[in-house]
Amino acid sequence: MTDLSRLNAAFDRVVDRPAGEREEAIREACGGDGELEGRLRSLLHRDGETTTPLDSPFEALVAELLDDADDSPETIGPYRILGVLGRGGMGSVYLAERSDGAYRRRVAIKLVKRGMDSDEVLRRFRSERQILADLEHPNIAALFDGGIADDGRPYLVMEVVDGKPITLWADERQWGLRARIRLFLAVCGAVQFAHRNLVVHRDLKPSNIFVDDRGEVKLLDFGVAKLLDGPAEDHTRVGDVALTPAYAAPEQSSGAPVTTATDVFGLGVVLHELLTGARPSGRPGLRPSAASGRPALRGDLDAILLRALEEDPGARYPTVDALVDDLQRALDNRPVAARKATRVYRAGRFLRRHWRPVAGLTAGVAALVAGLTVVVQQRNLARVERDRAEALASFLEGTFQSVNPVGGDPGADTLRVVDLLDRSTERALTELEDRPEVQARLLLSLGRAHFSLWNYEQARDLWTRSLALSASSGAEADPEVVRSLGEVAVELGDWEGADTLLAAALAGARAGGRDTTAARVRVLQARSALYRDEFTTAAAALDDAVPALRRLGPPTDLAGALYLRAGLRHETGDLDGAIADQREGLEMFRALRGDDAQAAVGWTNLGVLHRTVGNLEAADSAFAEALRLHAGRTPEGATPVIALLTEYANLLSTRGETARADSLYRLAVSRAEAAENGGRLLLVVLANLAQHRRRSGDAEGALVHARRSVEVAEALYGGEAPALAPVLTGLALALDAVADSAAAEAAYGRALELLSTAGPAASAARQVAERGVARGWSRAGRHAEAESALRRLLDANPPGSPPTSAAARGRAATLLELEKAYRRAGRGADADAVRAIRESEAAGGAGGGD
Amino acid sequence: MSASRSDEVTRLLHRAREGDAEAFDALFEVVYGELRKLARSVRRSSGSETLNTTALVHEAYVKLTPSRALDWTDRKHFFGVAARAMRQVLVNAAERRSAIKRGGGQVPVSFDEALHGSVRSADSVLALDAALSDLDAANPRQARVVEYRFFAGLSVEETAAALEVSEATVKRDWRFARAWLADRIDGGT
């Protein structure tokens, strides 16, 4: 170790000497000390440099570091900040943990930088929050929470991912091609999931794809992602989003619409880097195996990479599913679709093989097949014009609507139709692969056919694919497809999904001037609200939709809207209006389609209405007509049939025809038991059956069915769900009837306990359940309890909430329940008073809405 | 600056001058806090991507000392403390960033790739700090020269006055320290 002061002295002696004298001065200063001379020469060399650490005042750095230090708040919301994980132009990501000790888990918090909280950035923030909230997937970094910091900036609380970028991870383990492809398939799974939820990531790159300690893939940073079903103007504007140029698809730089095909490109780049160690060469057509000198990629993998990385989005794999499928084929050594000649050959053989069995079906189905074949042949002969394809698709759809899916032998024919649909779908996908816009339209029709057969899952799958196809061909999301997805969500009781989809469909339809679709969306929004007891919302939606449909004219839609309004008016007590609507809707359907299942539903509704106004004879004949029309037309386990059987049985029960009622209830029970997903129906039937047995004096029988209804509900919802509460109230009523008052009290107690744990008193779920319990009490004649429960609900949810809010809708429903309870208790004046309050609040809400 | 706070700073300066270590620490805390606050407000109001350390230190001086000029000795002490504080501000910020970035390969959720560059610069602050501490052990005066000039942005003249040495000495010290630190940081022993 050289003595610093000797070095310093030598340096001082030499450094100012002119260049010519330097060598001599060095030797002189060091006096033969080789080590000292070496050190001195090194320092002199440094002295001549202009870029030593002290020459770059850390000004840029100071700003950056201080910004970090100073911008880090101590806390954000209930989180204590532990440090900075990263920062960028838009804001910072902090490592944090809960400061209130609610849980110890560490989280990452994204916070917008001060001064960056422009509308655009805030919009992106909100959109990321919305997107992540909907994307619960093991391979997508989760969103835990979000909120507004004290200074008004929004933040997101996310899962901290402890891992490494996918490429680094695989390299460190020296994984081979097959292992890498399997790892990559997990990435595709996450992207597929996002696409099914109508989200495009837009910025896929290795540094956004982490693999954690357990080998689990995690997709990060949906910061620039977008919802496919967002407002229409978003589709054409890529805008100034923070993309990563090296990974961006060509359409992202050119400003062309961003679609799911954009993510296919991004996945292609990631796969390329994962398999070759480098990003794509960027030279069109150059095979990756040649560009990277990796012969192992020759053939299938070359073809797959090139297809995914096509410049033209329409030439890429239309969906991530197709990419995954091809990779799987490559892994299995089956021919891949990316090698086109093979595909055409296989498709030809497929057609020949499947022609015969398909042709053997009923007339309507044969017409359908003919239609499809025309599409395929036209396409093979020349190019099908878009209009032509549209017309054919409409024809196909029409065929399905007119075809009665169930012939004399319902089971067998339904199966065959489903089978046929599956084949048509497969064919549409393989034969028309380069016409995604035609495929998208066909899938809409095929989905509709499935939907009309109550195959909701398949319908949803086809529609989701249709959206992805539209997106991949650069078209905007078809609001009709989005609306259809919303319809499935409504049918499956997925309220949140329904709300989101329908709002998007409405925005899309209005932006595109598609008034009919907009009106249809409003009808669906009304149905969704009606299912949730949100009568004010339902009424507002129908006030929009019915006049629009009268003007625009699709008569089936208008008829459907009238059915719905009849149901709404029934609920809100406008019975004359309800009967008029129902009659008009029914007549329209009969004129259009004759006596089909829709007419049967219309008769059912009329029956219910007649019974409510006390016209029991008319109710009986309406139900009988509905039963006659359903027979042989509608699958036995379909919701409308079971609902009819139950309603008819209820009527017979009130009329004292106990034996006939019993047999209809039994029929309903057995069909609900047999129906797929029939649990909810079974619950309804059992509850009504229990009530019937009690009414007919068979308290013991009532108890048996009430007990079973609780079992069914527990299986459906779990033992702790607030939805159990009304069912337990039913059990309590049955227990009361057998004079087991201790057990009855216990059942009531359990119901109340479930409600007390069901979140804040004002939460929608709890309100629905508490209303159910109160309704049970009211019907059982326990008027005081019903009244106090409903009053409590009203106190917890005072007036003044925004008119469209869940709180306002919940309050309206509670007021209506209270009005009905007073009527049952014979307190007409009180009922009228509540009605007046309800109407004035509804009017106030409507008046203040704009 | 409120009168009471500037009085407090003056009092601390006096006590520190008399060798009161606690007073020095307290003074350091005040100056350190003020520098951070200033850096933040300058950055927020100008939106500038760069910050001049010299300006910050002088600004801190104006904010923290009484409107009547401090006597020379106090002024000298103040800048001594400020230079040290500025160094510490940077080092702390760099350490925080560097430590978090390294902790178990933890790099998630980035807004963009800018992150990578900043880690490197954080590392360079830490490397300079370590080398400067080594220099401090062998030749404290040279370390002070670097602190005054580099972290507080004092001129040669101001530095010479503060350290009570000639300007030539400051220049010589700076030149050696500059070469030595560069050598040290770039893998020298």
GROMACS .gro file of C-alpha atoms in nm, chain A residues 1 4 7-9 11-12 15-16 22 39 42-44 46-72 82-93 95 108 110-115 124-125 128 158-164 203 205 207-208 210 213 220-221 242 244 247, chain B residues 32-33 35-41 43-44 48-54 56 86 89-97 100-101 103-115 117-122 124-126 128 134-135 137-139 141-142 146 150-151 172-189:
model
  164
    1MET     CA    1   0.000   0.000   0.000
    4LEU     CA    2  -0.095   0.859   0.041
    7LEU     CA    3   0.184   0.985  -0.360
    8ASN     CA    4   0.035   1.328  -0.304
    9ALA     CA    5   0.379   1.491  -0.289
   11PHE     CA    6   0.173   1.414  -0.782
   12ASP     CA    7   0.215   1.778  -0.686
   15VAL     CA    8   0.152   1.750  -1.243
   16ASP     CA    9   0.236   2.104  -1.347
   22ARG     CA   10   0.720   1.478  -1.738
   39ARG     CA   11   0.011   0.466  -0.885
   42SER     CA   12  -0.247   0.612  -1.300
   43LEU     CA   13  -0.336   0.933  -1.119
   44LEU     CA   14  -0.178   1.147  -1.388
   46ARG     CA   15  -0.695   1.037  -1.442
   47ASP     CA   16  -0.588   1.398  -1.411
   48GLY     CA   17  -0.598   1.422  -1.788
   49GLU     CA   18  -0.948   1.280  -1.810
   50THR     CA   19  -1.242   1.513  -1.831
   51THR     CA   20  -1.506   1.281  -1.704
   52THR     CA   21  -1.410   1.189  -1.352
   53PRO     CA   22  -1.687   1.162  -1.092
   54LEU     CA   23  -1.619   1.516  -0.975
   55ASP     CA   24  -1.662   1.659  -1.324
   56SER     CA   25  -2.026   1.569  -1.347
   57PRO     CA   26  -2.196   1.769  -1.081
   58PHE     CA   27  -2.483   1.546  -0.986
   59GLU     CA   28  -2.736   1.805  -1.079
   60ALA     CA   29  -2.961   1.581  -1.279
   61LEU     CA   30  -2.907   1.314  -1.024
   62VAL     CA   31  -2.966   1.544  -0.731
   63ALA     CA   32  -3.300   1.636  -0.869
   64GLU     CA   33  -3.389   1.276  -0.922
   65LEU     CA   34  -3.270   1.152  -0.586
   66LEU     CA   35  -3.412   1.440  -0.392
   67ASP     CA   36  -3.735   1.413  -0.573
   68ASP     CA   37  -3.747   1.057  -0.461
   69ALA     CA   38  -3.663   1.139  -0.108
   70ASP     CA   39  -3.896   1.431  -0.087
   71ASP     CA   40  -4.186   1.295  -0.281
   72SER     CA   41  -4.201   0.983  -0.072
   82LEU     CA   42  -4.102   0.168   0.321
   83GLY     CA   43  -3.923   0.289   0.012
   84VAL     CA   44  -3.932   0.345  -0.359
   85LEU     CA   45  -3.956   0.051  -0.596
   86GLY     CA   46  -3.940   0.254  -0.911
   87ARG     CA   47  -4.026   0.577  -1.069
   88GLY     CA   48  -4.098   0.709  -1.413
   89GLY     CA   49  -4.237   1.002  -1.597
   90MET     CA   50  -4.584   0.949  -1.463
   91GLY     CA   51  -4.522   0.877  -1.099
   92SER     CA   52  -4.363   0.648  -0.848
   93VAL     CA   53  -4.411   0.299  -0.719
   95LEU     CA   54  -4.298  -0.044  -0.128
  108ALA     CA   55  -4.656  -0.200  -0.403
  110LYS     CA   56  -4.847   0.333  -0.749
  111LEU     CA   57  -4.887   0.706  -0.697
  112VAL     CA   58  -4.911   0.973  -0.963
  113LYS     CA   59  -4.632   1.229  -0.944
  114ARG     CA   60  -4.727   1.576  -0.832
  115GLY     CA   61  -4.783   1.803  -1.126
  124ARG     CA   62  -5.529   0.618  -1.724
  125PHE     CA   63  -5.496   0.558  -1.355
  128GLU     CA   64  -5.586   0.069  -1.479
  158MET     CA   65  -5.086  -0.391  -0.581
  159GLU     CA   66  -4.920  -0.722  -0.523
  160VAL     CA   67  -4.543  -0.698  -0.487
  161VAL     CA   68  -4.382  -0.943  -0.722
  162ASP     CA   69  -4.057  -1.086  -0.599
  163GLY     CA   70  -3.898  -1.228  -0.907
  164LYS     CA   71  -3.716  -1.172  -1.230
  203ASP     CA   72  -4.704  -0.312  -2.352
  205LYS     CA   73  -4.223  -0.710  -2.282
  207SER     CA   74  -3.958  -0.654  -1.803
  208ASN     CA   75  -4.336  -0.660  -1.757
  210PHE     CA   76  -4.195  -1.164  -1.409
  213ASP     CA   77  -3.963  -1.760  -0.658
  220LEU     CA   78  -4.734  -0.654  -1.450
  221ASP     CA   79  -4.824  -0.304  -1.541
  242ALA     CA   80  -4.587   0.564  -2.265
  244THR     CA   81  -4.174   0.095  -2.520
  247TYR     CA   82  -4.155  -0.381  -2.828
  882TYR     CA   83  -3.047   1.884   0.631
  883GLY     CA   84  -3.421   1.927   0.667
  885LEU     CA   85  -3.214   2.137   0.206
  886ARG     CA   86  -3.463   1.861   0.143
  887LYS     CA   87  -3.752   2.100   0.171
  888LEU     CA   88  -3.589   2.349  -0.063
  889ALA     CA   89  -3.501   2.082  -0.316
  890ARG     CA   90  -3.861   1.973  -0.321
  891SER     CA   91  -4.011   2.318  -0.359
  893ARG     CA   92  -3.828   2.112  -0.817
  894ARG     CA   93  -4.201   2.141  -0.791
  898SER     CA   94  -3.683   2.138  -1.378
  899GLU     CA   95  -3.505   1.811  -1.430
  900THR     CA   96  -3.181   1.944  -1.281
  901LEU     CA   97  -3.108   2.107  -0.949
  902ASN     CA   98  -2.814   2.325  -0.870
  903THR     CA   99  -2.665   2.219  -0.537
  904THR     CA  100  -2.489   2.554  -0.503
  906LEU     CA  101  -2.977   2.512  -0.284
  936MET     CA  102  -2.585   1.814   0.127
  939VAL     CA  103  -2.892   1.415   0.174
  940LEU     CA  104  -2.767   1.268  -0.151
  941VAL     CA  105  -2.613   0.963   0.007
  942ASN     CA  106  -2.926   0.883   0.203
  943ALA     CA  107  -3.142   0.916  -0.103
  944ALA     CA  108  -2.907   0.700  -0.306
  945GLU     CA  109  -2.882   0.438  -0.034
  946ARG     CA  110  -3.254   0.413  -0.002
  947ARG     CA  111  -3.297   0.365  -0.369
  950ILE     CA  112  -3.459  -0.127  -0.228
  951LYS     CA  113  -3.360  -0.204  -0.581
  953GLY     CA  114  -3.332  -0.634  -0.201
  954GLY     CA  115  -3.381  -0.986  -0.332
  955GLY     CA  116  -3.399  -0.908  -0.699
  956GLN     CA  117  -3.702  -0.698  -0.627
  957VAL     CA  118  -3.778  -0.482  -0.928
  958PRO     CA  119  -4.144  -0.488  -0.997
  959VAL     CA  120  -4.411  -0.261  -1.129
  960SER     CA  121  -4.221   0.004  -1.310
  961PHE     CA  122  -4.375   0.295  -1.486
  962ASP     CA  123  -4.103   0.283  -1.748
  963GLU     CA  124  -3.747   0.193  -1.811
  964ALA     CA  125  -3.604   0.520  -1.675
  965LEU     CA  126  -3.558   0.336  -1.351
  967GLY     CA  127  -3.045   0.463  -1.530
  968SER     CA  128  -3.123   0.611  -1.195
  969VAL     CA  129  -3.000   0.305  -1.011
  970ARG     CA  130  -2.666   0.341  -1.177
  971SER     CA  131  -2.643   0.703  -1.074
  972ALA     CA  132  -2.746   0.616  -0.721
  974SER     CA  133  -2.217   0.636  -0.833
  975VAL     CA  134  -2.316   0.863  -0.544
  976LEU     CA  135  -2.253   0.581  -0.301
  978LEU     CA  136  -1.806   0.857  -0.438
  984ASP     CA  137  -1.129   0.681   0.260
  985LEU     CA  138  -0.972   1.009   0.157
  987ALA     CA  139  -0.919   0.908   0.682
  988ALA     CA  140  -0.585   0.989   0.515
  989ASN     CA  141  -0.625   1.357   0.442
  991ARG     CA  142  -0.855   1.863   0.450
  992GLN     CA  143  -0.875   1.729   0.099
  996VAL     CA  144  -1.424   1.819  -0.207
 1000PHE     CA  145  -1.856   1.962  -0.494
 1001PHE     CA  146  -2.149   1.925  -0.256
 1022ARG     CA  147  -0.378   2.164  -0.536
 1023ASP     CA  148  -0.593   1.960  -0.301
 1024TRP     CA  149  -0.878   1.958  -0.549
 1025ARG     CA  150  -0.660   1.842  -0.834
 1026PHE     CA  151  -0.512   1.555  -0.639
 1027ALA     CA  152  -0.841   1.453  -0.483
 1028ARG     CA  153  -1.012   1.458  -0.820
 1029ALA     CA  154  -0.757   1.221  -0.973
 1030TRP     CA  155  -0.731   1.002  -0.665
 1031LEU     CA  156  -1.107   0.961  -0.626
 1032ALA     CA  157  -1.146   0.874  -0.995
 1033ASP     CA  158  -0.874   0.614  -0.964
 1034ARG     CA  159  -1.018   0.477  -0.644
 1035ILE     CA  160  -1.370   0.450  -0.776
 1036ASP     CA  161  -1.268   0.288  -1.101
 1037GLY     CA  162  -1.129  -0.019  -0.935
 1038GLY     CA  163  -0.813   0.126  -0.780
 1039THR     CA  164  -0.705  -0.007  -0.443
   0.00000   0.00000   0.00000
